[in-house]
Coordinates of C-alpha atoms and ligand atoms in Angstrom, one line a residue:
X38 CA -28.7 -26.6 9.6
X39 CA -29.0 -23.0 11.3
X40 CA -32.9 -22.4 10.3
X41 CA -33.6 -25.9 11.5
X42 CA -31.4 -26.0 15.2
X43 CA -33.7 -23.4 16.9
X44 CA -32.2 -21.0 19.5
X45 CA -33.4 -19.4 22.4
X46 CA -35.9 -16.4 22.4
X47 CA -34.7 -13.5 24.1
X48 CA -30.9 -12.9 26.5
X49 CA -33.2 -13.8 29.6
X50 CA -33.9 -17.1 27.8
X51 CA -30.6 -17.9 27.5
X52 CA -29.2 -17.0 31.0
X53 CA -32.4 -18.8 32.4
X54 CA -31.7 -22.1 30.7
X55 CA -27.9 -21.8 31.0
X56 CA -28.1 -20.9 34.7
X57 CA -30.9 -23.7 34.8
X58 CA -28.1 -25.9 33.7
X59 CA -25.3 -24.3 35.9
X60 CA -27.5 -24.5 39.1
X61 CA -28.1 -28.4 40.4
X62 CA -27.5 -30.5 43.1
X63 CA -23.7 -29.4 42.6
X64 CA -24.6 -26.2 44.3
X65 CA -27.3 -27.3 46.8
X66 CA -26.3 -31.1 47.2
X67 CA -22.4 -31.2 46.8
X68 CA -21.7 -27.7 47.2
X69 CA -22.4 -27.2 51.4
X70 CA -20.9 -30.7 51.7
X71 CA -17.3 -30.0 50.0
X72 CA -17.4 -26.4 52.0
X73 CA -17.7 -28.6 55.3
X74 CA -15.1 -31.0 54.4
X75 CA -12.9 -28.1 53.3
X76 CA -12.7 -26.0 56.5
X77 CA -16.0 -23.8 55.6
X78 CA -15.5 -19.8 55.4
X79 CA -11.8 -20.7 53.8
X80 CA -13.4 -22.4 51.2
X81 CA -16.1 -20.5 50.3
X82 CA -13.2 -17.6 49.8
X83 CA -11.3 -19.8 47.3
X84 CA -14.1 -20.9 45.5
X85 CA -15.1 -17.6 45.0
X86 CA -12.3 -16.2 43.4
X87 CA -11.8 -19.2 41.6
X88 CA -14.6 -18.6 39.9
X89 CA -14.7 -15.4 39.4
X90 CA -11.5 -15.5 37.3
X91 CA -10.8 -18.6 35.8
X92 CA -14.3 -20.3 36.0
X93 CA -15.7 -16.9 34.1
X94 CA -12.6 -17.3 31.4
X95 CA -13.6 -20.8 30.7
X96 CA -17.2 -20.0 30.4
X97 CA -16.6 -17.1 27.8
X98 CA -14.5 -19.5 26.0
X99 CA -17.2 -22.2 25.7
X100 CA -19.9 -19.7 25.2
X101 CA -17.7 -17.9 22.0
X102 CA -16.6 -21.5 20.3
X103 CA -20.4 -22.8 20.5
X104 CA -21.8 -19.4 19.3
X105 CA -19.1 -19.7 16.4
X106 CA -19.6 -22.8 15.3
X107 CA -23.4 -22.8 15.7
X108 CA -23.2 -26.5 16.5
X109 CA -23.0 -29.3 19.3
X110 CA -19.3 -30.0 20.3
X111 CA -18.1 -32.7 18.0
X112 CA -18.8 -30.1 15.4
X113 CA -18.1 -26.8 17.2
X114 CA -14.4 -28.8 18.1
X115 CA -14.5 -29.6 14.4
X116 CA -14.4 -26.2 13.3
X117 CA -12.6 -24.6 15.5
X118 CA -10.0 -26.9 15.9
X119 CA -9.7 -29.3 12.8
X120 CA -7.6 -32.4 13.1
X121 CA -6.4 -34.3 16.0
X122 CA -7.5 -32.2 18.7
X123 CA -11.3 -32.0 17.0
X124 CA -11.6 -35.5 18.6
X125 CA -12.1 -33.8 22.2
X126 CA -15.5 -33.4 20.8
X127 CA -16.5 -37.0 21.3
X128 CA -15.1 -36.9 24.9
X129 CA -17.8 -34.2 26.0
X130 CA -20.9 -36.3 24.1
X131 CA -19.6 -39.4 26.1
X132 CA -18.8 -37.4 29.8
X133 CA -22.1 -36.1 29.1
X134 CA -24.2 -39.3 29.0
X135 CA -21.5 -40.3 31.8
X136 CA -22.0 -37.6 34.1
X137 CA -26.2 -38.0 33.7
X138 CA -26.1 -41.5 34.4
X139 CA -24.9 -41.5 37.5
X140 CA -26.3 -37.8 38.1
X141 CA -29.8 -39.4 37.5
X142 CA -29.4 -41.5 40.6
X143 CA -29.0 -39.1 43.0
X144 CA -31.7 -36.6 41.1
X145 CA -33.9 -40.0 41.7
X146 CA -33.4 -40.0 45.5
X147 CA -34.6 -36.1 45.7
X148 CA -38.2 -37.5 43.8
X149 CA -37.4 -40.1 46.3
X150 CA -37.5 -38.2 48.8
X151 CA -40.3 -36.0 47.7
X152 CA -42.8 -38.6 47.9
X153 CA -41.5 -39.8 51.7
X154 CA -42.5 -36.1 52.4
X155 CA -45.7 -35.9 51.3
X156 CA -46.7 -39.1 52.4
X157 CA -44.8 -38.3 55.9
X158 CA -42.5 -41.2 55.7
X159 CA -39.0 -39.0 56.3
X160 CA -37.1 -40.5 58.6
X161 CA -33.4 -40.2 58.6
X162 CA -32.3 -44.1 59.2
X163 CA -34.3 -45.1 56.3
X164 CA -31.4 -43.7 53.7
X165 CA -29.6 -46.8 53.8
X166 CA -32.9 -49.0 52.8
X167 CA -33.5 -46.4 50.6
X168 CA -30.2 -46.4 48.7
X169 CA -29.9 -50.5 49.1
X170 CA -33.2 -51.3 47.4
X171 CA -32.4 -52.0 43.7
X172 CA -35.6 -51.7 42.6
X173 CA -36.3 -48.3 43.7
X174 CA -32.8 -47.2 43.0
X175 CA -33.5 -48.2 39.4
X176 CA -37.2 -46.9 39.2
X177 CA -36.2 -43.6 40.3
X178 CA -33.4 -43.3 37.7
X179 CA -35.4 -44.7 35.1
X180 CA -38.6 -41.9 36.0
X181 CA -36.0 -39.2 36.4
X182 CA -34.7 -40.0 32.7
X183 CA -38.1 -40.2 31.6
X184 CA -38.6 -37.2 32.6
X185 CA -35.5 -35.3 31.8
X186 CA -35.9 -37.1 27.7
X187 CA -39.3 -35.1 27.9
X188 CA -38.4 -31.9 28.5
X189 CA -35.5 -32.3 25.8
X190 CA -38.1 -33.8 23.8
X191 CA -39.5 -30.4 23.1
X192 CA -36.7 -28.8 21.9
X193 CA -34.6 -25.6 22.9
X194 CA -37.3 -23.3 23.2
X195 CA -40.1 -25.1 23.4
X196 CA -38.7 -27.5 25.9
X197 CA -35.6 -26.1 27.7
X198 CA -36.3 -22.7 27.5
X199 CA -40.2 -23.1 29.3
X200 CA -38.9 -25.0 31.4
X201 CA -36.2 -23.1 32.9
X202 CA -38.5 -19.7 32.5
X203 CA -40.7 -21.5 34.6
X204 CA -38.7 -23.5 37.5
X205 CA -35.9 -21.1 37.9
X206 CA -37.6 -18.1 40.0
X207 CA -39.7 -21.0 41.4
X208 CA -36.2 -22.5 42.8
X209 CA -35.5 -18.7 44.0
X210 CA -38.1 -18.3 46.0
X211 CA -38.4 -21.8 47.5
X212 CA -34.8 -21.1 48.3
X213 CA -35.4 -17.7 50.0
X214 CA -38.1 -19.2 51.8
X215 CA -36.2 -21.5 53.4
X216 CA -33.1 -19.6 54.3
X217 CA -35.5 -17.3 55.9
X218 CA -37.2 -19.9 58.4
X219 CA -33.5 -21.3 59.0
X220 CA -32.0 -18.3 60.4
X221 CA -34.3 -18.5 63.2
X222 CA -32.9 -21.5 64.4
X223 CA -30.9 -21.8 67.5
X224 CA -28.4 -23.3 65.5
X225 CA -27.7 -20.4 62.7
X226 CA -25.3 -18.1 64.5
X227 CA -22.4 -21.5 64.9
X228 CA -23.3 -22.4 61.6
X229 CA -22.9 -19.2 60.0
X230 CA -19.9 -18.9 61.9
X231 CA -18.6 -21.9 60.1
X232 CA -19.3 -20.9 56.9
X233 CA -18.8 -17.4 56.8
X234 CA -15.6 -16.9 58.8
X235 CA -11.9 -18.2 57.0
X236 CA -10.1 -20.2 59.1
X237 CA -6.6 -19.9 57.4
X238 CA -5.0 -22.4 59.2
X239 CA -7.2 -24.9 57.6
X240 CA -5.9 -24.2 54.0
X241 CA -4.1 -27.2 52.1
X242 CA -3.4 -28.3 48.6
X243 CA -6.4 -29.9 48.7
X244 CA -8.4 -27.1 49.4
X245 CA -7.2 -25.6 46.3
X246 CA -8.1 -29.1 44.5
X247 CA -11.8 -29.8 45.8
X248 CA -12.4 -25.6 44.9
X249 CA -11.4 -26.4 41.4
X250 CA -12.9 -29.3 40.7
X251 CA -16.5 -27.9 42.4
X252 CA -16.4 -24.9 39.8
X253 CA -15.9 -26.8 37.0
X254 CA -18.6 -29.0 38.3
X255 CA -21.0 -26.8 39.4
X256 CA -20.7 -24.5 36.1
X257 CA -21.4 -27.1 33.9
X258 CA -18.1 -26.5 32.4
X259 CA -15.3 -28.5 30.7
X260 CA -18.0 -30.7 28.7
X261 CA -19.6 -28.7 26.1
X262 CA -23.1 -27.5 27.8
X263 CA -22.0 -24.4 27.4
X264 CA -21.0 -24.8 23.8
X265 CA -24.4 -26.4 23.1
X266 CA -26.1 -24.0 24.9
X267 CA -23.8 -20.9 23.5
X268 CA -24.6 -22.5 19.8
X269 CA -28.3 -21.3 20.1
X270 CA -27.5 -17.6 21.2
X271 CA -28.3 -14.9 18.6
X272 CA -25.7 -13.0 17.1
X273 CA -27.0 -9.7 18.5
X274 CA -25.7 -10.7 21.9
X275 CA -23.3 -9.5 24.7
X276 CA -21.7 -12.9 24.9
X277 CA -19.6 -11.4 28.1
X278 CA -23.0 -10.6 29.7
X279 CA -23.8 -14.2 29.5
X280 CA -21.1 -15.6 30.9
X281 CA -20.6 -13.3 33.7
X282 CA -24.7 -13.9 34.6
X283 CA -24.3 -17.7 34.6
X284 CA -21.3 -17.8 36.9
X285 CA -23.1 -14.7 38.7
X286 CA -26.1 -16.6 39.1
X287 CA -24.6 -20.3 39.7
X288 CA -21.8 -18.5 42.2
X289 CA -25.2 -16.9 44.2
X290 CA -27.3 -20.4 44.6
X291 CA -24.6 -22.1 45.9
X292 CA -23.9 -19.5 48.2
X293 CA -27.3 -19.4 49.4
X294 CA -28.0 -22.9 49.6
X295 CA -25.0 -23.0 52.3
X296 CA -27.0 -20.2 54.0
X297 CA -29.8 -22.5 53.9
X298 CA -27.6 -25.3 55.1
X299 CA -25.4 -24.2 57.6
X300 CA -27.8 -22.5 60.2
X301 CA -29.6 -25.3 60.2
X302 CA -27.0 -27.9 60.8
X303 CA -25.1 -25.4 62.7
X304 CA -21.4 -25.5 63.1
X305 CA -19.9 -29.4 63.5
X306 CA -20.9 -31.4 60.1
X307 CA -17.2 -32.0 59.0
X308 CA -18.4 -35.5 58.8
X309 CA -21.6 -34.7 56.9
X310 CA -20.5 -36.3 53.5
X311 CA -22.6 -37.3 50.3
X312 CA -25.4 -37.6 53.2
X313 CA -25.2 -34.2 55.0
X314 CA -28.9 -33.1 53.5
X315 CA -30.6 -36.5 53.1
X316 CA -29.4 -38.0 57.0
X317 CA -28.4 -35.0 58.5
X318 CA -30.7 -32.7 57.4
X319 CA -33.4 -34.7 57.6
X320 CA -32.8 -35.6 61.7
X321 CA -33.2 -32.3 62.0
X322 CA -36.4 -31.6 59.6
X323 CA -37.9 -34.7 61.6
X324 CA -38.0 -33.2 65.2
X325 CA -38.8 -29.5 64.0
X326 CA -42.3 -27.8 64.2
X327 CA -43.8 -27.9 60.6
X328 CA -40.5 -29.7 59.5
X329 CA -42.8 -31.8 56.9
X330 CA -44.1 -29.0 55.1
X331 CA -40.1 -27.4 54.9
X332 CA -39.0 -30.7 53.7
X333 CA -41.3 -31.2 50.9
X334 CA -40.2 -27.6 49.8
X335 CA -36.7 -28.5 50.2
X336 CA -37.0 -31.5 48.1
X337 CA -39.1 -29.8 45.7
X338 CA -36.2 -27.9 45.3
X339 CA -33.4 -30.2 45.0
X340 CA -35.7 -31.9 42.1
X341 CA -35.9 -28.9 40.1
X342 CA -32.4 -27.7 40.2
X343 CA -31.4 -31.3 39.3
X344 CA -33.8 -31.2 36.6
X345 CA -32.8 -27.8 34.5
X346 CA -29.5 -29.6 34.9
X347 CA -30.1 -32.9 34.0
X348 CA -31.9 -31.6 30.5
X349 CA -28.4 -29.8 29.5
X350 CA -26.3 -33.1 30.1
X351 CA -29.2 -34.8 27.6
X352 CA -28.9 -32.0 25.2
X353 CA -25.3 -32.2 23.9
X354 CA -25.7 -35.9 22.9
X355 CA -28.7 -35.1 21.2
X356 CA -27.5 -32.1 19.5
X357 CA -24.7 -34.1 18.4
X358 CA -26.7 -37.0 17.6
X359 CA -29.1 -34.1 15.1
X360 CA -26.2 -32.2 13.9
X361 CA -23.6 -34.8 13.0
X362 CA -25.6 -37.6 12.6
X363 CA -28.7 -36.4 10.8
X364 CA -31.1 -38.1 13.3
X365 CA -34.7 -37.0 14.1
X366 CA -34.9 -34.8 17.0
X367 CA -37.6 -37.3 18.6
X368 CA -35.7 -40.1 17.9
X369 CA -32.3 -38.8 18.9
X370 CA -33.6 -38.1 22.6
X371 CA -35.0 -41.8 23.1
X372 CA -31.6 -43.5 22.1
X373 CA -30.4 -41.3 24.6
X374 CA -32.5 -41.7 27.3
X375 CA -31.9 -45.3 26.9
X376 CA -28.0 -45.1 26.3
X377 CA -28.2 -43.3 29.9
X378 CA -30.4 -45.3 31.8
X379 CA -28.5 -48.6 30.9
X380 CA -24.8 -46.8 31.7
X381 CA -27.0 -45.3 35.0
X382 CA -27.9 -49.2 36.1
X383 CA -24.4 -50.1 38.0
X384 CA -24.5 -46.6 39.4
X385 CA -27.7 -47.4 40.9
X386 CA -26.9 -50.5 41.6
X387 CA -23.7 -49.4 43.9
X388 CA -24.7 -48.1 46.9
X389 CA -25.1 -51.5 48.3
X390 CA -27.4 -53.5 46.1
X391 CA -24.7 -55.2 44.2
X392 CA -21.6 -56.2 46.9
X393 CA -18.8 -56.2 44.0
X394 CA -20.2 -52.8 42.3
X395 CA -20.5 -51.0 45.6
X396 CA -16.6 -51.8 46.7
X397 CA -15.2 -50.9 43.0
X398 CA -12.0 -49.8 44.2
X399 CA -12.9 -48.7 47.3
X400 CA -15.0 -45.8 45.7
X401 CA -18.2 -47.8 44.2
X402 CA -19.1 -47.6 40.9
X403 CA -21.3 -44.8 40.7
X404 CA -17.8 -42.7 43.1
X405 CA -15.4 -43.9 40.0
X406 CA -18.0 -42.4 37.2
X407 CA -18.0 -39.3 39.7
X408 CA -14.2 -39.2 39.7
X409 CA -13.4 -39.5 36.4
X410 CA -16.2 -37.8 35.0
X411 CA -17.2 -35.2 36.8
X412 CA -14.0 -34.2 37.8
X413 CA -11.0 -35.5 35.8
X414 CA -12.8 -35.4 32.7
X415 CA -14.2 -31.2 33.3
X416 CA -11.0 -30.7 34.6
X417 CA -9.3 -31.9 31.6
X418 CA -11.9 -30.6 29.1
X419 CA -11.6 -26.9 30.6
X420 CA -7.7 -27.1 30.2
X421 CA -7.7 -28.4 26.9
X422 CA -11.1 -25.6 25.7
X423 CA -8.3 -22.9 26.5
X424 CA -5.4 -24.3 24.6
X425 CA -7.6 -25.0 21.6
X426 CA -8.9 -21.1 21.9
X427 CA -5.4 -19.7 23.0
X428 CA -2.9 -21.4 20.7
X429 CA -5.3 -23.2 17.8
X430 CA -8.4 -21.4 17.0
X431 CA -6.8 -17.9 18.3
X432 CA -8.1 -15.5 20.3
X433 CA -8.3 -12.7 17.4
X434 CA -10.9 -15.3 15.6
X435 CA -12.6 -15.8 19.6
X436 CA -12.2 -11.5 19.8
X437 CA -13.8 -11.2 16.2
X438 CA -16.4 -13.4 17.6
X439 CA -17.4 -11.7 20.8
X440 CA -17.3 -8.7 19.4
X441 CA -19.9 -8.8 17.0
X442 CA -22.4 -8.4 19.6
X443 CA -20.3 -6.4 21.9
X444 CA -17.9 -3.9 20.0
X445 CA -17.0 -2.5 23.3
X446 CA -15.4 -5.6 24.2
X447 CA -11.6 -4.3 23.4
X448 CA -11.2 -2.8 26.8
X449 CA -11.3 -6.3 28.7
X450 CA -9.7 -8.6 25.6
X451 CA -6.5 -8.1 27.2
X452 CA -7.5 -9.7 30.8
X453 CA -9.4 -11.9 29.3
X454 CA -6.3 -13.4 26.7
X455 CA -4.3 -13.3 29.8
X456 CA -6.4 -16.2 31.5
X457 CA -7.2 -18.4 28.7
X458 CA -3.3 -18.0 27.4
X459 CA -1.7 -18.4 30.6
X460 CA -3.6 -18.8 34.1
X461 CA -6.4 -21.2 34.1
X462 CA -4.9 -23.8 31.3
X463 CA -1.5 -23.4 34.2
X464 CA -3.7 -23.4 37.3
X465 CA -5.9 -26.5 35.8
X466 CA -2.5 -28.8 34.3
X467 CA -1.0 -28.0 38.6
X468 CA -4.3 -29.7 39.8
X469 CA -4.5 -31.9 37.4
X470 CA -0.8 -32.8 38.1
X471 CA -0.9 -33.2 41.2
X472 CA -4.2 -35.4 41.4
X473 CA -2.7 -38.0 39.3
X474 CA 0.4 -38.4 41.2
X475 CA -1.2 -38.0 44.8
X476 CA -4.3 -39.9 43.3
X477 CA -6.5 -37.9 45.4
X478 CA -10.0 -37.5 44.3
X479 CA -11.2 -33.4 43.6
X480 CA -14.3 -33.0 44.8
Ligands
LIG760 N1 -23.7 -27.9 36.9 C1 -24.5 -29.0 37.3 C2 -24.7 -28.9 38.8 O1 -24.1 -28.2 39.5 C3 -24.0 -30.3 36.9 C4 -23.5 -30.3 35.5 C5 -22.2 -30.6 35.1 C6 -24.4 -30.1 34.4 C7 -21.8 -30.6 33.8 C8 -24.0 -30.0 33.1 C9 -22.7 -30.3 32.8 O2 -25.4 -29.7 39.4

């Protein structure tokens, strides 16, 4: 299959479409939200180093097993890991479509909210209509899917690649635009306070939990993006460059969209929640001189970052469905456009549409997919990726791997074998631990 699978162009390529992927509406969206739940400036700390050590070990695992294997993660797991454990494989195809089901919704409400922009319809009481009207709710899934099967359409470089090449400095700048008008708010120096000053006292368990569970999260990690994505990277390259400019990258959008955030918000928004920049925010946006023009740009935005993230959840059931499966590119990326759309229906349907949906054990439908999806299942996945690569595949094979672009990289194997052997596989099974006896949700 390698002539056939395509890869990307050039190192730029890949760290564009892999950053693409790492950078969504977990860094702009859920990112300044968890960091105001969790005590701000503490958080941010945690996070931080969280993902600087373990969140870059994981990444250079996925990255070495998908460049390896040269295939999607049924395969990649397959190779790597025959028997029992190869099975993980068809966990990440399914979180995948899971996570872009219920991803697609909220991606819908930022074209949602788009179009109220430019029309001049934002008004911040109108999120509860918005969310409650099952029509809409389903239209804007079902465009955003639409849109998202497109792009994958094309293929890795054709479609990912172009795409990302594209929209990613565009997001910079929008970003940097933005930050720039908020810091002249009267608002910026509490908010920045917030969010750039560690409170200790505020640290609990649950700080550590919601800071694990956000890097995983927001670096598209513990699912097999990044061995989809690492399977079309040339041989040539630095695989630890990579890595370290995806987390690099993701780590720095985040951080800037809570410099975005925060000054404009300013210091009290522990009770901002899921809403904090579609009610919040937009209050704000509302009563502000040329606040239409900033929110159109802010949406604009939110819908790209969702989308260069929305295309990487799409491609690992596709690869899978091409590699394993033999299926036609073009085909493969209807069936699952459409597989996600119908799993994305009681997602959209759960913020009030449908009663019994929206009350699913207390969390809603769409909050349950979140929870055991995007959080257990990463969780989970990242744990086991560093057992397979510790104490299955072995980290000579991963070494032997890594180092046929990068000879050099003997002087950090040692560092590296410490944290897939030992601390992140620990560090991840203590969360995970403890969230299925307290039963408290990570992120
Ligand atoms: N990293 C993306 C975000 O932050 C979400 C995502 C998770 C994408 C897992 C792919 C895989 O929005």
């Amino acid at each position: 299959m390698g002539e056939e699978r395509g890869h990307f162009s050039s190192r730029l390529g890949f760290i564009l479409a892999a950053s693409g992927s790492a950078v969504g509406l977990g860094n702009i969206w859920r990112f300044p939200y968890i960091t105001a739940e969790n005590g701000g400036g503490i958080f941010v700390l945690i996070y931080i180093v969280f993902v600087a050590t373990v969140g870059l070990s994981v990444m250079l695992v996925e990255l070495t097993i998908g460049r390896h294997a040269e295939s999607n993660p049924v395969g990649a797991l397959r190779k790597v890991a025959p028997g029992a454990l190869s099975s993980l494989g068809y966990l990440f195809v399914f979180t995948g479509i899971a996570i872009l089901s219920y991803y697609g919704v909220v991606a819908g409400w930022t074209v949602g909210y788009l179009v109220k922009s430019v029309f001049g319809e934002l008004d911040a009481d109108s999120f509860g209509g918005f969310i409650q009207n099952p029509t809409l709710q389903i239209s804007y899934l079902a465009f955003f899917i639409l849109i998202t099967t497109g792009v994958v359409y094309f293929g890795v470089k054709e479609g990912i690649e172009k795409m990302s090449t594209i929209l990613m400095p565009i997001l910079l700048l929008l970003l940097i635009a933005l930050i720039a008008r908020g810091l002249f708010l009267p608002t910026a120096a509490e908010g920045l306070k917030f969010y750039l000053v560690p409170d200790f006292d505020k640290v609990s368990v649950k700080t550590f939990l919601y800071a694990v569970g956000q890097a995983f999260f927001s670096l598209s990690l513990g699912m097999g993006a990044m061995i989809t994505y690492g399977s079309y990277i040339e041989k040539k390259e630095n695989l630890l460059t990579c890595a370290s400019s995806v987390v690099f990258f993701d780590t720095l959008v985040a951080f800037l969209a809570g410099l975005l955030i925060f000054p404009v918000v300013g210091g009290v928004i522990e009770k901002g929640g899921p809403t904090l920049v579609f009610v919040t925010l937009i209050k704000i946006f509302h009563d502000m001189p040329g606040g239409q023009i900033i929110a159109i740009v802010f949406f604009l935005l939110l819908a790209i970052a969702a989308l260069t993230s929305t295309v990487s959840l799409h491609e690992v059931a596709t690869a899978y469905l091409v590699d394993e499966r033999k299926l036609n590119r073009h085909i493969a990326v209807w069936l699952v456009g459409g597989i996600t759309l119908l799993l994305g229906i009681p997602s959209a349907l759960s913020l009030g549409a449908v009663k019994w949906l929206s009350g699913l054990l207390g969390k809603g439908f769409l909050g349950i997919m979140d929870f055991v999806f995007g959080n257990i299942a990463l969780t989970f996945g990242a744990m086991m990726l560093c057992i397979i690569a510790a104490y299955k595949w072995r980290l000579k094979n991963a070494v032997k791997e890594i180092e046929i672009g990068f000879p050099n990289f003997g002087k950090y194997k040692n560092i590296w074998g410490f944290f897939v052997s030992y601390i992140s596989p620990l560090a991840i099974a203590l969360m995970l631990i403890y969230v299925l006896i307290t039963g408290e949700g990570l992120g």
